[in-house]
PDB file of C-alpha atoms in Angstrom:
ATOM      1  CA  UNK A 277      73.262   7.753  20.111  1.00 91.00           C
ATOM      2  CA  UNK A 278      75.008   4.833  21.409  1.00 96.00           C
ATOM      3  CA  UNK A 279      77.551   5.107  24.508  1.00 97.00           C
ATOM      4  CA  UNK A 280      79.146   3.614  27.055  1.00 98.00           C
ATOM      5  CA  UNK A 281      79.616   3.910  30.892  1.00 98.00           C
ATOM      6  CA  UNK A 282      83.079   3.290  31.957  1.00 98.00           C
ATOM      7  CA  UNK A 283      84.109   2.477  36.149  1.00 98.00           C
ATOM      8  CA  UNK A 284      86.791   1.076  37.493  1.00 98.00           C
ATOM      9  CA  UNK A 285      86.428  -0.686  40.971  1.00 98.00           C
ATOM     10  CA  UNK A 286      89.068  -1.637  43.953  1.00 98.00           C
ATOM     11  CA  UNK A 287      88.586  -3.522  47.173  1.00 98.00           C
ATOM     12  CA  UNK A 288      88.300  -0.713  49.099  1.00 97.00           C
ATOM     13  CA  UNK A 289      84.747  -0.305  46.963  1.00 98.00           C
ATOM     14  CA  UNK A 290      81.411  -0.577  49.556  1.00 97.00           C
ATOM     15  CA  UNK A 291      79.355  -3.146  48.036  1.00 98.00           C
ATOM     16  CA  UNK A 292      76.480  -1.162  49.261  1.00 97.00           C
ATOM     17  CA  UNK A 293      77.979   1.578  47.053  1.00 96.00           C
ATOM     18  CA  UNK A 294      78.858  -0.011  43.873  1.00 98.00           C
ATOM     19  CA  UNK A 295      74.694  -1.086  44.055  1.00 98.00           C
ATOM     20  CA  UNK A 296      73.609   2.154  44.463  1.00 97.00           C
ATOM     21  CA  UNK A 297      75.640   3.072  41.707  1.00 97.00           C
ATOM     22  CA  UNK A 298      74.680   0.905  39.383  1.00 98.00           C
ATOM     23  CA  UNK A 299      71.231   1.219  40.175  1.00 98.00           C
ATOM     24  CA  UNK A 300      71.497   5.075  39.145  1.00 97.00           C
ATOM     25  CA  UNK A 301      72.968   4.432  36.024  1.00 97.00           C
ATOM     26  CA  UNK A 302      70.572   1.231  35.062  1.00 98.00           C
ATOM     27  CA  UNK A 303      66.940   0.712  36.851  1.00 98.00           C
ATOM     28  CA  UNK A 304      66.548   4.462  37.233  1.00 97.00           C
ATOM     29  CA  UNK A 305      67.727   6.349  34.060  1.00 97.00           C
ATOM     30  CA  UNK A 306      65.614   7.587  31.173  1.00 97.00           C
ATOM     31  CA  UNK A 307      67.557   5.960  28.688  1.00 97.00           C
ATOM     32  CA  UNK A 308      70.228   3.787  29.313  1.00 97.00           C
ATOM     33  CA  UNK A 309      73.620   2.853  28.405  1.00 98.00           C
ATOM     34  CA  UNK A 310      74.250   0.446  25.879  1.00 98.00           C
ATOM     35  CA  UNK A 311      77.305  -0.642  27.573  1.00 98.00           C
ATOM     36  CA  UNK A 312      78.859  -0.772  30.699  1.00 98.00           C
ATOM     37  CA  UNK A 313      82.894  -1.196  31.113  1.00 98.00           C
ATOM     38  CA  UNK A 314      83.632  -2.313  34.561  1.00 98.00           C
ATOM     39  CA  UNK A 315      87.363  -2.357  35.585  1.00 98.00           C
ATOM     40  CA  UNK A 316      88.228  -4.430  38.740  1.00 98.00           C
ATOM     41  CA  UNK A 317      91.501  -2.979  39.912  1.00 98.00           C
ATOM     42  CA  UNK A 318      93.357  -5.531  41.548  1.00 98.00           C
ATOM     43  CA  UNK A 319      91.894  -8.146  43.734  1.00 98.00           C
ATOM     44  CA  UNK A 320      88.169  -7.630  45.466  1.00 98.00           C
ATOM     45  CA  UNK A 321      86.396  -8.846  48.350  1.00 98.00           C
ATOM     46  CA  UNK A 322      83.872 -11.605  47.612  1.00 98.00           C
ATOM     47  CA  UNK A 323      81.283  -8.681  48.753  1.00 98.00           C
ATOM     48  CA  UNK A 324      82.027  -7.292  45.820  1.00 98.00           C
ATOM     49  CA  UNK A 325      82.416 -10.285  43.353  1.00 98.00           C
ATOM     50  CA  UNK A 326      78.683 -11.372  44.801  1.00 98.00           C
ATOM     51  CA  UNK A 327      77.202  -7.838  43.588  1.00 98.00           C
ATOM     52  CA  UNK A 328      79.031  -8.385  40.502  1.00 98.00           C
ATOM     53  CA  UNK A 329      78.195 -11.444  39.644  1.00 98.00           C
ATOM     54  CA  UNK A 330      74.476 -10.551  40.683  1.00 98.00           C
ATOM     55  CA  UNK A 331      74.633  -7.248  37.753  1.00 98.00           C
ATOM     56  CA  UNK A 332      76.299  -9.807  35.427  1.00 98.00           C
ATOM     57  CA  UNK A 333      73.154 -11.845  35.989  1.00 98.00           C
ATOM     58  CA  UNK A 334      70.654  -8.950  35.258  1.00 98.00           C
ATOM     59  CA  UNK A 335      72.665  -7.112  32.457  1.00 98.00           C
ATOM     60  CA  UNK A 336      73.999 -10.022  30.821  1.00 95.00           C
ATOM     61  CA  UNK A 337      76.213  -8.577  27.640  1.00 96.00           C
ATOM     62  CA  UNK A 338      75.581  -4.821  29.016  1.00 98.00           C
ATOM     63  CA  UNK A 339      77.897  -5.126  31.741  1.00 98.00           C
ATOM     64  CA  UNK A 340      81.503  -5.838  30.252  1.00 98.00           C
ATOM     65  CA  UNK A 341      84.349  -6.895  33.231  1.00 98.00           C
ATOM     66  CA  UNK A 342      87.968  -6.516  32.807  1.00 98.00           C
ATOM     67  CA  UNK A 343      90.038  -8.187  35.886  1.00 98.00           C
ATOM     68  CA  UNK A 344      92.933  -7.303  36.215  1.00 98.00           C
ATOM     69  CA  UNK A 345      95.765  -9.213  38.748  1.00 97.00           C
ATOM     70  CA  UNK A 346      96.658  -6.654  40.439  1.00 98.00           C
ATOM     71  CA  UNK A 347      95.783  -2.988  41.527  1.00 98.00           C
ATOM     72  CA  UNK A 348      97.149  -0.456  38.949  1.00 98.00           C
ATOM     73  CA  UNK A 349      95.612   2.662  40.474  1.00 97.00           C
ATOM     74  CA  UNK A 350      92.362   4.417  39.151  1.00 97.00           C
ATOM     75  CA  UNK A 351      94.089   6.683  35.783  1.00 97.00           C
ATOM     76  CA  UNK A 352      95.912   3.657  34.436  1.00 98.00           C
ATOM     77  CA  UNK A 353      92.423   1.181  35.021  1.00 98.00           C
ATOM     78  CA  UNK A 354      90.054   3.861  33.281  1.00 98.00           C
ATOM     79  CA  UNK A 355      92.672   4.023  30.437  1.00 98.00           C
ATOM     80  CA  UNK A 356      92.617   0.072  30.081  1.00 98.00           C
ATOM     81  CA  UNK A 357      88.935  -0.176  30.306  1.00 98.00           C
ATOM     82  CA  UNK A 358      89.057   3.219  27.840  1.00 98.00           C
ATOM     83  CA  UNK A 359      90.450   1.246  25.551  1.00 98.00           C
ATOM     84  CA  UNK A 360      87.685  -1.778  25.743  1.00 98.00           C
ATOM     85  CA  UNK A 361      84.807   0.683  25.596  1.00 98.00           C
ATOM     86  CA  UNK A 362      83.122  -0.195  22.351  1.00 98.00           C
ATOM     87  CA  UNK A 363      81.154   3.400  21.548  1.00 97.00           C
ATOM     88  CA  UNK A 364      83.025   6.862  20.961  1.00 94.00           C
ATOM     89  CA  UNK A 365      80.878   8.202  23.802  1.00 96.00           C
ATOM     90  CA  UNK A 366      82.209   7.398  27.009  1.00 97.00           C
ATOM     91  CA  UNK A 367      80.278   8.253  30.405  1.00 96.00           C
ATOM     92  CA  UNK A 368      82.799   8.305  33.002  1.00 97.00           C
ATOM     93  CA  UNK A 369      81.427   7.718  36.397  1.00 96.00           C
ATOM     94  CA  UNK A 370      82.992   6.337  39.872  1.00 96.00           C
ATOM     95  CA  UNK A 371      81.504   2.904  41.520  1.00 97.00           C
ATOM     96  CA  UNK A 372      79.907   5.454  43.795  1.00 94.00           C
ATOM     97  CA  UNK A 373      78.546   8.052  42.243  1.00 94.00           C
ATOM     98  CA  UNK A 374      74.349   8.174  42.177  1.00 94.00           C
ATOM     99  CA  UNK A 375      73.234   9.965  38.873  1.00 93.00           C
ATOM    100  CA  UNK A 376      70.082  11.999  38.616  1.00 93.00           C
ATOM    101  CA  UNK A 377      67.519   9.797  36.691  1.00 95.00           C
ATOM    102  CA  UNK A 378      67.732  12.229  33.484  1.00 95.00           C
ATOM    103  CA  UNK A 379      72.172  12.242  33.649  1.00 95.00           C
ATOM    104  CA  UNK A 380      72.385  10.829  30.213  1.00 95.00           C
ATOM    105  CA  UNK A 381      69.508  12.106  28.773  1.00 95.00           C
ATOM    106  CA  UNK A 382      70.431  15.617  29.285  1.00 94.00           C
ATOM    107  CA  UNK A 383      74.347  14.798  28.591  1.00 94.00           C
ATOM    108  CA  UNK A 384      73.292  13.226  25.164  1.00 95.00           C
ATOM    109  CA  UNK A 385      71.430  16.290  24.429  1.00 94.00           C
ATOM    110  CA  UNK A 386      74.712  18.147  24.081  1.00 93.00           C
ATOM    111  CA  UNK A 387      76.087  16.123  22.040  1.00 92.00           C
ATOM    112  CA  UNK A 388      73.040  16.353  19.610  1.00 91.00           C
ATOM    113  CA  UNK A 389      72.771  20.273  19.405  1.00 91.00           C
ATOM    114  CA  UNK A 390      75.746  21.314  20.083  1.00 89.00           C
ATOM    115  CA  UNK A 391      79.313  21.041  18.160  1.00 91.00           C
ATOM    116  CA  UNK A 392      81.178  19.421  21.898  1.00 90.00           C
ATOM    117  CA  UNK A 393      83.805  17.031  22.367  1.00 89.00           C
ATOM    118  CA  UNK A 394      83.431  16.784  26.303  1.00 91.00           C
ATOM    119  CA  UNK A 395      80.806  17.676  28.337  1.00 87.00           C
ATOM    120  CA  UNK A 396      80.253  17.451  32.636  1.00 84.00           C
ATOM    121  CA  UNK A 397      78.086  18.497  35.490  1.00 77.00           C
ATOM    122  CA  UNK A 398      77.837  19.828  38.463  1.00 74.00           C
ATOM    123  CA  UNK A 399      77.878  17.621  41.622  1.00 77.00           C
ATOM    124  CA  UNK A 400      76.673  17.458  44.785  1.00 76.00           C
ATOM    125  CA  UNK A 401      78.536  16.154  47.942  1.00 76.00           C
ATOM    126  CA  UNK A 402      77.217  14.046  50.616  1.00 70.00           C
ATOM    127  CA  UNK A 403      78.334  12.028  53.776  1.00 73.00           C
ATOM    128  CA  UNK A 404      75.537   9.865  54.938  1.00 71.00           C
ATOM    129  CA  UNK A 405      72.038  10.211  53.287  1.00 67.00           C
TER     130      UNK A 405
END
């Protein structure tokens, strides 16, 4: 089953973050997306462009970028980069969110057995660590 992760990213993003992130959803998951729709909400540090440019690099044709000139807030960005997602599964995620290494595994599961148009998770909050 084929799917894609959709994000959308401001300049208020921690690089450090948006790594961490993508890490989860990439180097770390059981299977992985086949596509992932990055919206850049407005303008961005060059912290920012530098990790982007450095997944770009690794991901090649995975990672799909949509600039945009300026910031249009986070529903309006998701439902522009919505629209450039190329699968009818859509993983919706936030540049800094971690995922448990089996996220998509177990989410794609549902969608095999079971007769769903939307499925979620529980979450866990953190601060620090």
């Amino acid at each position: 089953m084929k799917f894609s992760v959709l994000m959308s990213i401001y300049y208020k993003e921690k690089p450090e973050y948006f790594n961490r992130a993508m890490e989860s959803i990439w180097d770390e998951q059981t299977i992985k997306p086949n596509e992932i729709v990055l919206v850049q909400d407005g303008k961005l540090i060059d912290e920012l462009y530098e990790a982007i440019g450095n997944w770009q690099s690794k991901l090649d044709d995975v990672l799909k970028t949509i600039p945009l000139e300026s910031n249009v807030g986070l529903g309006d960005a998701l439902n522009i980069g919505f629209k450039e997602c190329s699968y009818e599964l859509v993983a919706r995620m936030d540049t800094d969110d971690i995922c448990s290494k089996d996220r998509f595994e177990k989410q794609l599961k549902v969608f095999e057995n079971s007769d769903v148009d939307i499925c979620s998770s529980w979450v866990s909050e953190f601060q620090d660590d």
